[in-house]
Every structure is written in structure tokens, then in C-alpha cells.
Amino acid sequence: MKTIDELLSDGVAGKRVFVRADLNVPLDGTTITDDGRIRAVVPTVKALAEAGARVVVASHLGRPKGAPDPAFSLAPAAARLGELLGADVAFATDTVGESATATVDGLADGRVAVLENLRFNAGETSKDDAERGAFADRLAALADAYVGDGFGAVHRGHASVLDLPARLPHYAGYLIATEVGVLRKLTDDVKRPYVVALGGAKVSDKLAVIDQLLDKADRILIGGGMAYTFLKAQGHEIGTSLVQEDQIPAVREYLERAEKNGVELLVPVDTLVAAEFPDMRTKAPADPGTVAADAMPAGQMGLDIGPETRALYASKLADAGTVFWNGPMGVFEHPDYAEGTKAVAQALIDSPGFTVVGGGDSAAAVRTLGFDEQAFGHISTGGGASLEYLEGKTLPGLAALED
């Protein structure tokens, strides 16, 4: 795929360059609680603006239902982008309507505009090729070239990701080029031991990647809510912990395959438990207890990996040549259930290998818990995209950037 450097070398002064970013940031009302994805696109936007391009930034945010919804406005993200750039950023109050046209037409060389949420138009996510294509046509009319830099959306076959690049000269931005380079280190150029830590709530979200990793990884460490489906598959009592009963047969098969393939697939040996889920609004002290993972009381739920598991997982990460981590080890948003996630994050920092934090909640945890982002080899901006790449799937947004 062509990169932004090739576009810049051809000259962009006065050209309208459409940047498909990922500004899908978490909001508390209108307050951004994690601006990592906005900061990630700044190098691309800044390089284009400094070269004299008229930069049109577009993104989705949340899941509005194909119509304007103030709760999902990109206005806060546009304002934050302006702060990070140190320059005023124009904001269009629609995607392809009068405001978008006027805003783009009014851009001077070296200036930046952000369009309103792409998903306010039903054509962005439509499964109908004609409807999606018609929306892409209207977006294409706003630009002379396309730069794909929204890695968190490249696994979506949406108009701005899949259809728009076909209508314009297209290039990969700095973020996408970096993300693809990192993922190749996890698939084509792996330094061993290759250790994967997987957490999060649902085992169903991770089954496909586990299936692939059973032929690639040396060790797989399981935590988070998904761990209790593994424990139940092993025949253990899990109390009232989160479980996906329909996934137990698949989990048993993977446990057997891991043993056959010589892959260490580890599940927690102890866990923090409580009678009920903690209050996430007040984050009041929860007074958790610690029990062996094979001796959970019937009326308790597991909410984090315990101290023995933390030490075990840290030891399995200590000599890693490559580490991929996706998914927190517990309810890290509550201070009483954050230690498992902290321990894994610290073990990545201490590891001598190349460490990748696979986006999503893991990236949010790193920032929320106060870790230095520079201490990790790479923090991805796209959890779902990273997982699908590791599953071996073709990502529409990357395929669209290929010549």
C-alpha cells in the first residue's frame, strides 16, 4: 500500500485530503475520558497541514442509529484535536450536507476541519452496496485524496473505510502503517517465547484468536470474566461468576488442543471474590476475599485474579521474546479489583521482549491505572481490528488501501 509519505512527496499544498480517523473516544457527557485515539492521529493530520493541505477529518463515534444524535456528536473530539494541534479546527455540523460543503469550501491551505459523526448518515454502515456507495460518492466530492488512518475501524466494511478509498487516490497514514508493522511482528517475525495474555468479559470474543494462537503461541494466560468459563469447563465450581455455558464445549476442545500442541494454556489458580458486583458509581470499598480457583463458594462471584495467579503470570512473562495482551484481568475500574490488571501491565513493562497492548479496554486500563505508555513496545488503537488480524481475517479497511 502507498503511504502518506508518497502523497507528501507529490505535494499536497491546496489539495483537499480526506483523513479517515478513529475519534471514537469514551465520553462522560461531553467530557472525553481518554483521548488516546485522538492523539494517535495527530502526526498524520499535522504533517498534512504543515505541507499546506486542506485536511478534512472524519470518524464515527459510538453507535447512533443512522441519524443525528447529540449524545454522539464529534464536537468534543474536534475541540480536543484543535488543542493537540495548537490550531483552530473547523467543525461541520453534518457529514455531507450544507455545513460540510461550506466548511470544506472555506478551508484555507494548512487548515483542518472535522465532519460530524459519519454514522449520523445511514449510508455509512448500510449493508446495501448501492446505499453505501452513494454516501461514499458524496464524501468523495469533498476531497482530492484519501488517507486511511483509523485503525480501530479497518475491520468494518463501512462506506468511509471500504468504498471511499476506491473513489480517490488512497494512502495509509502514519498510524495504520505503524499498526500493520507491529501486527506483522506478531504473525510473521515472532521472537520467542511468544506469550499471549487474554482477558475481558466474554470468552466468545476471543475464541477465534485462541484457535489461531494454539498453533503460534508458546503460552496463553487467561484472565478476566472469560476465565470462569475455562474454570467451569475444567469441572470447577464458579459460584455466581460470569459464564458462557454455550462456549464450554469449545473451551474444552481448546484445553485439549493446547496440551496436545505443547502450548501452556494457564487459567487462574486463585481469584478475588465478592457476594455481588461492586458499586461502580461510588467505587466504595468492596472488601473482597481471596479463594483458590477450584474452591469458589457457591454464592460468590470472581472479579479479579488473585495474588498467586499474578505471581504465576508475571513469571510466565518474565522471559518472553514477544507479548500480546488483550483484555483486563478483572474489574480494573474499581480499585479493589485492579491489582490483577496492574500486575500484568507491570510484567509487560519488566519483560525484555517486544510488548503489545492490544487496544480496547487494555489500552484504557494502562492509561487509567497511570502507567507510562512509552514503557510498552506498542499500544494499539484498535482492539477488535488487532484481534481479527491475528485471527487471519482480511480487514476491509486495509484491503481497500492496497493498490
Tab-separated table of C-alpha atoms in Angstrom:
chain	number	residue	atom	x	y	z
A	1	MET	CA	0.000	0.000	0.000
A	2	LYS	CA	1.112	3.568	-0.645
A	3	THR	CA	1.894	5.645	2.414
A	4	ILE	CA	1.315	9.241	3.346
A	5	ASP	CA	4.997	9.969	2.693
A	6	GLU	CA	4.417	9.269	-1.008
A	7	LEU	CA	1.448	11.650	-1.001
A	8	LEU	CA	3.507	14.328	0.721
A	9	SER	CA	6.386	13.887	-1.722
A	10	ASP	CA	3.991	14.549	-4.614
A	11	GLY	CA	2.897	17.805	-2.993
A	12	VAL	CA	-0.401	18.470	-1.228
A	13	ALA	CA	-0.498	22.258	-0.969
A	14	GLY	CA	-4.020	23.410	-1.745
A	15	LYS	CA	-5.365	19.861	-2.076
A	16	ARG	CA	-8.302	18.619	-0.024
A	17	VAL	CA	-7.169	15.483	1.812
A	18	PHE	CA	-9.798	13.308	3.491
A	19	VAL	CA	-8.408	11.607	6.614
A	20	ARG	CA	-10.490	8.727	7.906
A	21	ALA	CA	-9.511	8.830	11.573
A	22	ASP	CA	-10.753	6.962	14.613
A	23	LEU	CA	-12.003	9.571	17.056
A	24	ASN	CA	-14.294	7.082	18.774
A	25	VAL	CA	-13.341	8.170	22.275
A	26	PRO	CA	-15.173	7.491	25.540
A	27	LEU	CA	-17.299	10.382	26.755
A	28	ASP	CA	-18.778	11.295	30.119
A	29	GLY	CA	-21.434	13.649	28.832
A	30	THR	CA	-19.312	15.985	26.707
A	31	THR	CA	-16.067	15.282	28.589
A	32	ILE	CA	-13.516	12.994	26.923
A	33	THR	CA	-12.225	10.481	29.463
A	34	ASP	CA	-9.461	9.008	27.273
A	35	ASP	CA	-8.062	10.949	24.312
A	36	GLY	CA	-5.600	8.275	23.178
A	37	ARG	CA	-7.211	7.748	19.782
A	38	ILE	CA	-7.222	11.468	19.043
A	39	ARG	CA	-3.561	11.804	19.954
A	40	ALA	CA	-2.769	8.840	17.700
A	41	VAL	CA	-3.938	10.616	14.520
A	42	VAL	CA	-2.207	13.931	15.270
A	43	PRO	CA	1.078	13.063	13.453
A	44	THR	CA	-0.789	12.387	10.194
A	45	VAL	CA	-3.033	15.446	10.419
A	46	LYS	CA	-0.157	17.698	11.456
A	47	ALA	CA	2.112	16.528	8.612
A	48	LEU	CA	-0.604	17.183	6.028
A	49	ALA	CA	-1.498	20.586	7.438
A	50	GLU	CA	2.128	21.685	7.640
A	51	ALA	CA	2.527	20.689	3.975
A	52	GLY	CA	-0.321	23.026	3.036
A	53	ALA	CA	-3.142	20.514	2.595
A	54	ARG	CA	-6.735	21.345	3.398
A	55	VAL	CA	-7.385	18.496	5.820
A	56	VAL	CA	-10.873	17.019	6.197
A	57	VAL	CA	-11.025	14.653	9.179
A	58	ALA	CA	-13.915	12.209	9.532
A	59	SER	CA	-14.777	9.497	12.027
A	60	HIS	CA	-17.573	7.654	13.755
A	61	LEU	CA	-18.341	7.804	17.465
A	62	GLY	CA	-20.486	5.265	19.255
A	63	ARG	CA	-23.467	3.570	17.682
A	64	PRO	CA	-26.085	6.124	16.651
A	65	LYS	CA	-28.811	4.621	14.519
A	66	GLY	CA	-28.104	6.314	11.189
A	67	ALA	CA	-29.465	9.688	12.255
A	68	PRO	CA	-28.167	12.713	14.208
A	69	ASP	CA	-27.977	12.177	17.972
A	70	PRO	CA	-26.389	14.906	20.144
A	71	ALA	CA	-25.099	12.282	22.581
A	72	PHE	CA	-22.713	11.042	19.881
A	73	SER	CA	-21.546	14.366	18.458
A	74	LEU	CA	-17.892	14.640	17.466
A	75	ALA	CA	-17.761	18.271	18.622
A	76	PRO	CA	-15.760	17.440	21.790
A	77	ALA	CA	-13.288	15.371	19.747
A	78	ALA	CA	-12.874	18.209	17.230
A	79	ALA	CA	-12.159	20.645	20.034
A	80	ARG	CA	-9.591	18.294	21.574
A	81	LEU	CA	-7.911	17.758	18.200
A	82	GLY	CA	-7.552	21.531	17.889
A	83	GLU	CA	-5.927	21.693	21.330
A	84	LEU	CA	-3.451	18.970	20.427
A	85	LEU	CA	-2.624	20.629	17.108
A	86	GLY	CA	-2.361	24.054	18.679
A	87	ALA	CA	-4.619	25.460	15.974
A	88	ASP	CA	-8.276	26.203	15.376
A	89	VAL	CA	-10.193	23.283	13.873
A	90	ALA	CA	-13.382	23.990	11.951
A	91	PHE	CA	-16.370	21.768	12.702
A	92	ALA	CA	-19.112	20.814	10.247
A	93	THR	CA	-22.430	20.046	11.887
A	94	ASP	CA	-23.299	17.392	9.290
A	95	THR	CA	-21.442	14.809	7.202
A	96	VAL	CA	-22.208	15.606	3.550
A	97	GLY	CA	-24.787	18.370	3.817
A	98	GLU	CA	-24.662	22.162	3.570
A	99	SER	CA	-22.452	22.586	6.630
A	100	ALA	CA	-19.886	20.040	5.413
A	101	THR	CA	-19.739	21.590	1.956
A	102	ALA	CA	-19.417	25.138	3.278
A	103	THR	CA	-16.855	24.168	5.905
A	104	VAL	CA	-14.625	22.349	3.419
A	105	ASP	CA	-15.007	25.068	0.792
A	106	GLY	CA	-13.959	27.619	3.401
A	107	LEU	CA	-10.750	25.865	4.382
A	108	ALA	CA	-7.522	27.701	3.692
A	109	ASP	CA	-4.298	25.876	2.909
A	110	GLY	CA	-2.859	24.233	6.015
A	111	ARG	CA	-6.143	24.297	7.930
A	112	VAL	CA	-8.154	21.418	9.385
A	113	ALA	CA	-11.867	20.631	9.582
A	114	VAL	CA	-13.743	17.787	11.287
A	115	LEU	CA	-17.027	16.476	9.906
A	116	GLU	CA	-19.853	15.424	12.204
A	117	ASN	CA	-20.226	11.736	13.101
A	118	LEU	CA	-20.240	9.612	9.941
A	119	ARG	CA	-22.761	7.239	11.481
A	120	PHE	CA	-25.336	10.029	11.570
A	121	ASN	CA	-25.839	9.000	7.924
A	122	ALA	CA	-27.370	5.544	7.387
A	123	GLY	CA	-25.226	5.065	4.279
A	124	GLU	CA	-22.056	4.732	6.370
A	125	THR	CA	-22.949	1.357	7.868
A	126	SER	CA	-25.531	0.129	5.345
A	127	LYS	CA	-25.271	-3.460	4.155
A	128	ASP	CA	-26.743	-2.326	0.818
A	129	ASP	CA	-23.868	-1.684	-1.596
A	130	ALA	CA	-25.777	0.990	-3.516
A	131	GLU	CA	-26.734	2.988	-0.419
A	132	ARG	CA	-23.238	2.731	0.982
A	133	GLY	CA	-21.738	3.670	-2.396
A	134	ALA	CA	-23.987	6.703	-2.752
A	135	PHE	CA	-22.770	8.007	0.604
A	136	ALA	CA	-19.155	7.342	-0.420
A	137	ASP	CA	-19.752	9.349	-3.617
A	138	ARG	CA	-20.868	12.352	-1.585
A	139	LEU	CA	-17.860	12.057	0.728
A	140	ALA	CA	-15.533	11.766	-2.289
A	141	ALA	CA	-16.865	15.074	-3.604
A	142	LEU	CA	-15.304	16.755	-0.569
A	143	ALA	CA	-11.738	15.631	-1.310
A	144	ASP	CA	-8.940	15.126	-3.807
A	145	ALA	CA	-7.149	12.313	-1.944
A	146	TYR	CA	-7.851	9.815	0.837
A	147	VAL	CA	-5.671	8.878	3.802
A	148	GLY	CA	-6.765	5.917	5.893
A	149	ASP	CA	-5.612	6.344	9.481
A	150	GLY	CA	-8.497	4.991	11.558
A	151	PHE	CA	-7.046	1.629	12.533
A	152	GLY	CA	-9.808	0.989	15.047
A	153	ALA	CA	-12.309	0.866	12.155
A	154	VAL	CA	-10.404	-1.088	9.479
A	155	HIS	CA	-12.255	-4.311	10.319
A	156	ARG	CA	-15.556	-2.655	9.342
A	157	GLY	CA	-16.848	-2.756	5.770
A	158	HIS	CA	-18.267	0.748	6.021
A	159	ALA	CA	-18.537	3.434	3.357
A	160	SER	CA	-15.726	5.646	4.641
A	161	VAL	CA	-13.462	2.641	5.210
A	162	LEU	CA	-14.167	0.329	2.275
A	163	ASP	CA	-15.926	2.280	-0.510
A	164	LEU	CA	-14.419	5.754	-0.313
A	165	PRO	CA	-10.761	4.728	-0.962
A	166	ALA	CA	-11.836	3.214	-4.300
A	167	ARG	CA	-13.062	6.637	-5.418
A	168	LEU	CA	-9.911	8.629	-4.631
A	169	PRO	CA	-6.127	8.254	-4.733
A	170	HIS	CA	-5.544	6.481	-1.425
A	171	TYR	CA	-2.733	6.194	1.093
A	172	ALA	CA	-2.059	4.752	4.534
A	173	GLY	CA	-1.479	7.264	7.312
A	174	TYR	CA	1.292	7.008	9.873
A	175	LEU	CA	-0.875	5.254	12.459
A	176	ILE	CA	-2.059	2.487	10.155
A	177	ALA	CA	1.463	1.945	8.815
A	178	THR	CA	2.717	1.579	12.395
A	179	GLU	CA	-0.113	-0.737	13.456
A	180	VAL	CA	0.384	-3.054	10.468
A	181	GLY	CA	4.117	-3.182	11.099
A	182	VAL	CA	3.512	-4.173	14.718
A	183	LEU	CA	0.983	-6.856	13.831
A	184	ARG	CA	3.403	-8.398	11.372
A	185	LYS	CA	5.825	-8.796	14.273
A	186	LEU	CA	3.109	-10.834	15.995
A	187	THR	CA	2.488	-13.062	12.990
A	188	ASP	CA	5.451	-13.166	10.613
A	189	ASP	CA	8.504	-12.236	12.676
A	190	VAL	CA	7.853	-13.577	16.163
A	191	LYS	CA	10.630	-13.707	18.757
A	192	ARG	CA	10.104	-16.498	21.258
A	193	PRO	CA	8.868	-17.328	23.770
A	194	TYR	CA	5.639	-15.856	22.421
A	195	VAL	CA	3.280	-15.189	25.334
A	196	VAL	CA	-0.323	-14.028	24.968
A	197	ALA	CA	-2.415	-12.700	27.856
A	198	LEU	CA	-6.149	-12.634	27.197
A	199	GLY	CA	-8.822	-11.198	29.461
A	200	GLY	CA	-12.113	-9.379	29.211
A	201	ALA	CA	-15.637	-10.457	29.936
A	202	LYS	CA	-16.657	-12.852	27.159
A	203	VAL	CA	-14.756	-15.913	26.033
A	204	SER	CA	-16.785	-15.838	22.793
A	205	ASP	CA	-14.942	-12.636	21.818
A	206	LYS	CA	-11.618	-14.448	21.987
A	207	LEU	CA	-12.339	-17.975	20.710
A	208	ALA	CA	-11.285	-17.301	17.125
A	209	VAL	CA	-7.972	-15.748	18.144
A	210	ILE	CA	-7.285	-18.559	20.636
A	211	ASP	CA	-7.925	-21.019	17.809
A	212	GLN	CA	-5.158	-19.359	15.761
A	213	LEU	CA	-2.778	-18.858	18.670
A	214	LEU	CA	-2.847	-22.527	19.626
A	215	ASP	CA	-0.649	-23.048	16.562
A	216	LYS	CA	1.568	-19.992	17.149
A	217	ALA	CA	1.955	-19.068	20.820
A	218	ASP	CA	4.097	-20.769	23.419
A	219	ARG	CA	1.969	-19.686	26.383
A	220	ILE	CA	-1.559	-18.315	26.723
A	221	LEU	CA	-2.605	-16.716	30.020
A	222	ILE	CA	-6.334	-16.440	30.681
A	223	GLY	CA	-7.934	-13.862	32.976
A	224	GLY	CA	-10.946	-11.590	33.302
A	225	GLY	CA	-14.542	-12.729	33.239
A	226	MET	CA	-13.768	-15.239	30.485
A	227	ALA	CA	-11.582	-17.214	32.901
A	228	TYR	CA	-14.621	-18.577	34.725
A	229	THR	CA	-15.900	-20.311	31.604
A	230	PHE	CA	-12.497	-22.023	31.412
A	231	LEU	CA	-12.678	-22.982	35.093
A	232	LYS	CA	-16.170	-24.403	34.688
A	233	ALA	CA	-15.019	-26.313	31.609
A	234	GLN	CA	-12.418	-27.919	33.866
A	235	GLY	CA	-15.204	-29.009	36.227
A	236	HIS	CA	-14.766	-26.397	38.942
A	237	GLU	CA	-17.444	-24.579	40.936
A	238	ILE	CA	-17.549	-20.922	39.879
A	239	GLY	CA	-20.354	-19.621	42.101
A	240	THR	CA	-22.223	-16.738	40.500
A	241	SER	CA	-19.293	-15.713	38.277
A	242	LEU	CA	-19.799	-14.716	34.675
A	243	VAL	CA	-20.021	-17.785	32.439
A	244	GLN	CA	-20.945	-18.574	28.841
A	245	GLU	CA	-22.393	-22.055	29.071
A	246	ASP	CA	-22.668	-22.446	25.298
A	247	GLN	CA	-18.919	-21.949	24.912
A	248	ILE	CA	-17.862	-24.690	27.328
A	249	PRO	CA	-17.524	-27.414	24.640
A	250	ALA	CA	-15.246	-25.178	22.563
A	251	VAL	CA	-13.176	-24.274	25.617
A	252	ARG	CA	-12.722	-27.946	26.497
A	253	GLU	CA	-11.561	-28.632	22.961
A	254	TYR	CA	-9.021	-25.789	23.165
A	255	LEU	CA	-7.715	-27.043	26.506
A	256	GLU	CA	-7.158	-30.456	24.919
A	257	ARG	CA	-5.525	-28.954	21.818
A	258	ALA	CA	-3.197	-26.843	23.925
A	259	GLU	CA	-1.959	-29.911	25.767
A	260	LYS	CA	-1.549	-31.819	22.508
A	261	ASN	CA	0.332	-28.922	20.856
A	262	GLY	CA	2.602	-28.328	23.830
A	263	VAL	CA	1.161	-24.857	24.447
A	264	GLU	CA	0.930	-23.753	28.066
A	265	LEU	CA	-2.667	-22.574	28.491
A	266	LEU	CA	-2.935	-21.234	32.024
A	267	VAL	CA	-6.064	-20.308	33.952
A	268	PRO	CA	-6.186	-18.592	37.359
A	269	VAL	CA	-5.167	-20.597	40.420
A	270	ASP	CA	-6.820	-18.142	42.799
A	271	THR	CA	-9.356	-15.386	42.466
A	272	LEU	CA	-10.809	-12.398	44.306
A	273	VAL	CA	-14.487	-12.920	45.127
A	274	ALA	CA	-17.440	-10.990	46.492
A	275	ALA	CA	-21.120	-11.632	47.046
A	276	GLU	CA	-22.132	-9.021	44.487
A	277	PHE	CA	-20.732	-6.796	41.767
A	278	PRO	CA	-19.095	-3.657	43.220
A	279	ASP	CA	-20.718	-0.227	43.070
A	280	MET	CA	-19.037	1.368	40.051
A	281	ARG	CA	-20.562	4.797	40.631
A	282	THR	CA	-19.140	5.459	44.087
A	283	LYS	CA	-16.344	2.854	43.919
A	284	ALA	CA	-16.983	2.236	47.617
A	285	PRO	CA	-14.628	-0.270	49.300
A	286	ALA	CA	-15.689	-3.771	48.337
A	287	ASP	CA	-13.741	-5.892	50.889
A	288	PRO	CA	-13.026	-8.800	48.535
A	289	GLY	CA	-11.916	-12.221	49.684
A	290	THR	CA	-9.358	-14.476	48.039
A	291	VAL	CA	-10.043	-18.150	47.374
A	292	ALA	CA	-8.463	-20.935	45.372
A	293	ALA	CA	-9.878	-21.029	41.867
A	294	ASP	CA	-11.001	-24.623	42.351
A	295	ALA	CA	-12.750	-23.861	45.660
A	296	MET	CA	-15.042	-20.926	44.960
A	297	PRO	CA	-18.041	-20.618	47.327
A	298	ALA	CA	-21.402	-21.159	45.660
A	299	GLY	CA	-22.729	-17.677	46.469
A	300	GLN	CA	-19.652	-15.696	45.384
A	301	MET	CA	-18.512	-14.235	42.076
A	302	GLY	CA	-14.960	-13.885	40.808
A	303	LEU	CA	-13.898	-10.320	39.972
A	304	ASP	CA	-10.100	-10.414	39.582
A	305	ILE	CA	-7.185	-12.823	39.507
A	306	GLY	CA	-5.631	-13.465	42.916
A	307	PRO	CA	-2.076	-12.865	44.214
A	308	GLU	CA	-0.798	-16.356	43.360
A	309	THR	CA	-2.065	-16.022	39.800
A	310	ARG	CA	-0.493	-12.576	39.486
A	311	ALA	CA	2.874	-14.020	40.511
A	312	LEU	CA	2.456	-17.018	38.210
A	313	TYR	CA	1.549	-14.899	35.193
A	314	ALA	CA	4.405	-12.482	35.876
A	315	SER	CA	6.821	-15.421	35.908
A	316	LYS	CA	5.476	-16.640	32.568
A	317	LEU	CA	6.002	-13.180	31.072
A	318	ALA	CA	9.456	-12.633	32.550
A	319	ASP	CA	11.462	-14.266	29.745
A	320	ALA	CA	9.109	-13.515	26.845
A	321	GLY	CA	10.520	-12.517	23.484
A	322	THR	CA	7.110	-11.291	22.285
A	323	VAL	CA	3.976	-10.444	24.289
A	324	PHE	CA	0.454	-9.619	23.131
A	325	TRP	CA	-2.050	-8.567	25.784
A	326	ASN	CA	-5.744	-8.009	25.101
A	327	GLY	CA	-8.317	-7.670	27.863
A	328	PRO	CA	-8.109	-6.731	31.559
A	329	MET	CA	-7.666	-9.390	34.219
A	330	GLY	CA	-10.515	-8.106	36.372
A	331	VAL	CA	-12.867	-5.202	37.028
A	332	PHE	CA	-9.939	-2.774	36.889
A	333	GLU	CA	-12.201	0.300	37.018
A	334	HIS	CA	-12.744	-0.450	40.727
A	335	PRO	CA	-9.614	-0.031	42.877
A	336	ASP	CA	-10.238	-3.230	44.829
A	337	TYR	CA	-10.196	-5.310	41.639
A	338	ALA	CA	-7.420	-3.587	39.712
A	339	GLU	CA	-4.385	-5.435	41.054
A	340	GLY	CA	-4.529	-8.296	38.544
A	341	THR	CA	-4.547	-5.925	35.578
A	342	LYS	CA	-1.813	-3.828	37.205
A	343	ALA	CA	0.329	-6.926	37.685
A	344	VAL	CA	0.070	-7.961	34.033
A	345	ALA	CA	0.794	-4.416	32.836
A	346	GLN	CA	3.862	-4.218	35.091
A	347	ALA	CA	5.031	-7.649	33.907
A	348	LEU	CA	4.898	-6.394	30.312
A	349	ILE	CA	6.994	-3.392	31.282
A	350	ASP	CA	9.509	-5.644	33.043
A	351	SER	CA	9.638	-8.135	30.166
A	352	PRO	CA	12.711	-7.976	27.914
A	353	GLY	CA	10.618	-8.764	24.850
A	354	PHE	CA	8.567	-6.771	22.361
A	355	THR	CA	5.299	-5.952	24.136
A	356	VAL	CA	1.996	-5.041	22.508
A	357	VAL	CA	-1.088	-3.839	24.354
A	358	GLY	CA	-3.938	-4.817	22.060
A	359	GLY	CA	-6.201	-1.800	22.270
A	360	GLY	CA	-9.684	-1.538	23.723
A	361	ASP	CA	-10.046	-1.949	27.474
A	362	SER	CA	-6.385	-2.955	27.863
A	363	ALA	CA	-5.213	0.375	26.447
A	364	ALA	CA	-7.752	2.205	28.610
A	365	ALA	CA	-6.515	0.317	31.667
A	366	VAL	CA	-2.903	1.288	31.004
A	367	ARG	CA	-3.862	4.952	30.976
A	368	THR	CA	-6.436	4.761	33.776
A	369	LEU	CA	-4.021	2.996	36.102
A	370	GLY	CA	-1.301	5.554	35.488
A	371	PHE	CA	1.317	3.561	33.574
A	372	ASP	CA	3.792	5.277	31.282
A	373	GLU	CA	2.640	4.461	27.749
A	374	GLN	CA	6.221	4.756	26.491
A	375	ALA	CA	7.199	1.782	28.656
A	376	PHE	CA	5.376	-0.589	26.306
A	377	GLY	CA	6.537	-1.594	22.855
A	378	HIS	CA	3.242	-0.534	21.311
A	379	ILE	CA	-0.275	0.324	22.444
A	380	SER	CA	-2.774	-0.391	19.688
A	381	THR	CA	-5.731	1.873	18.981
A	382	GLY	CA	-7.897	-0.982	17.698
A	383	GLY	CA	-8.714	-3.938	19.918
A	384	GLY	CA	-11.207	-5.549	17.553
A	385	ALA	CA	-9.064	-4.864	14.497
A	386	SER	CA	-5.979	-6.322	16.183
A	387	LEU	CA	-7.815	-9.491	17.151
A	388	GLU	CA	-9.264	-10.003	13.672
A	389	TYR	CA	-5.816	-9.519	12.109
A	390	LEU	CA	-4.394	-12.170	14.444
A	391	GLU	CA	-7.314	-14.437	13.558
A	392	GLY	CA	-6.083	-14.295	9.961
A	393	LYS	CA	-9.072	-12.372	8.637
A	394	THR	CA	-8.876	-9.912	5.750
A	395	LEU	CA	-9.589	-6.440	7.134
A	396	PRO	CA	-11.667	-4.397	4.652
A	397	GLY	CA	-10.008	-1.097	5.504
A	398	LEU	CA	-6.528	-2.477	4.871
A	399	ALA	CA	-7.530	-4.293	1.712
A	400	ALA	CA	-9.032	-1.043	0.394
A	401	LEU	CA	-5.686	0.707	0.752
A	402	GLU	CA	-3.867	-1.882	-1.331
A	403	ASP	CA	-3.237	-0.970	-4.961
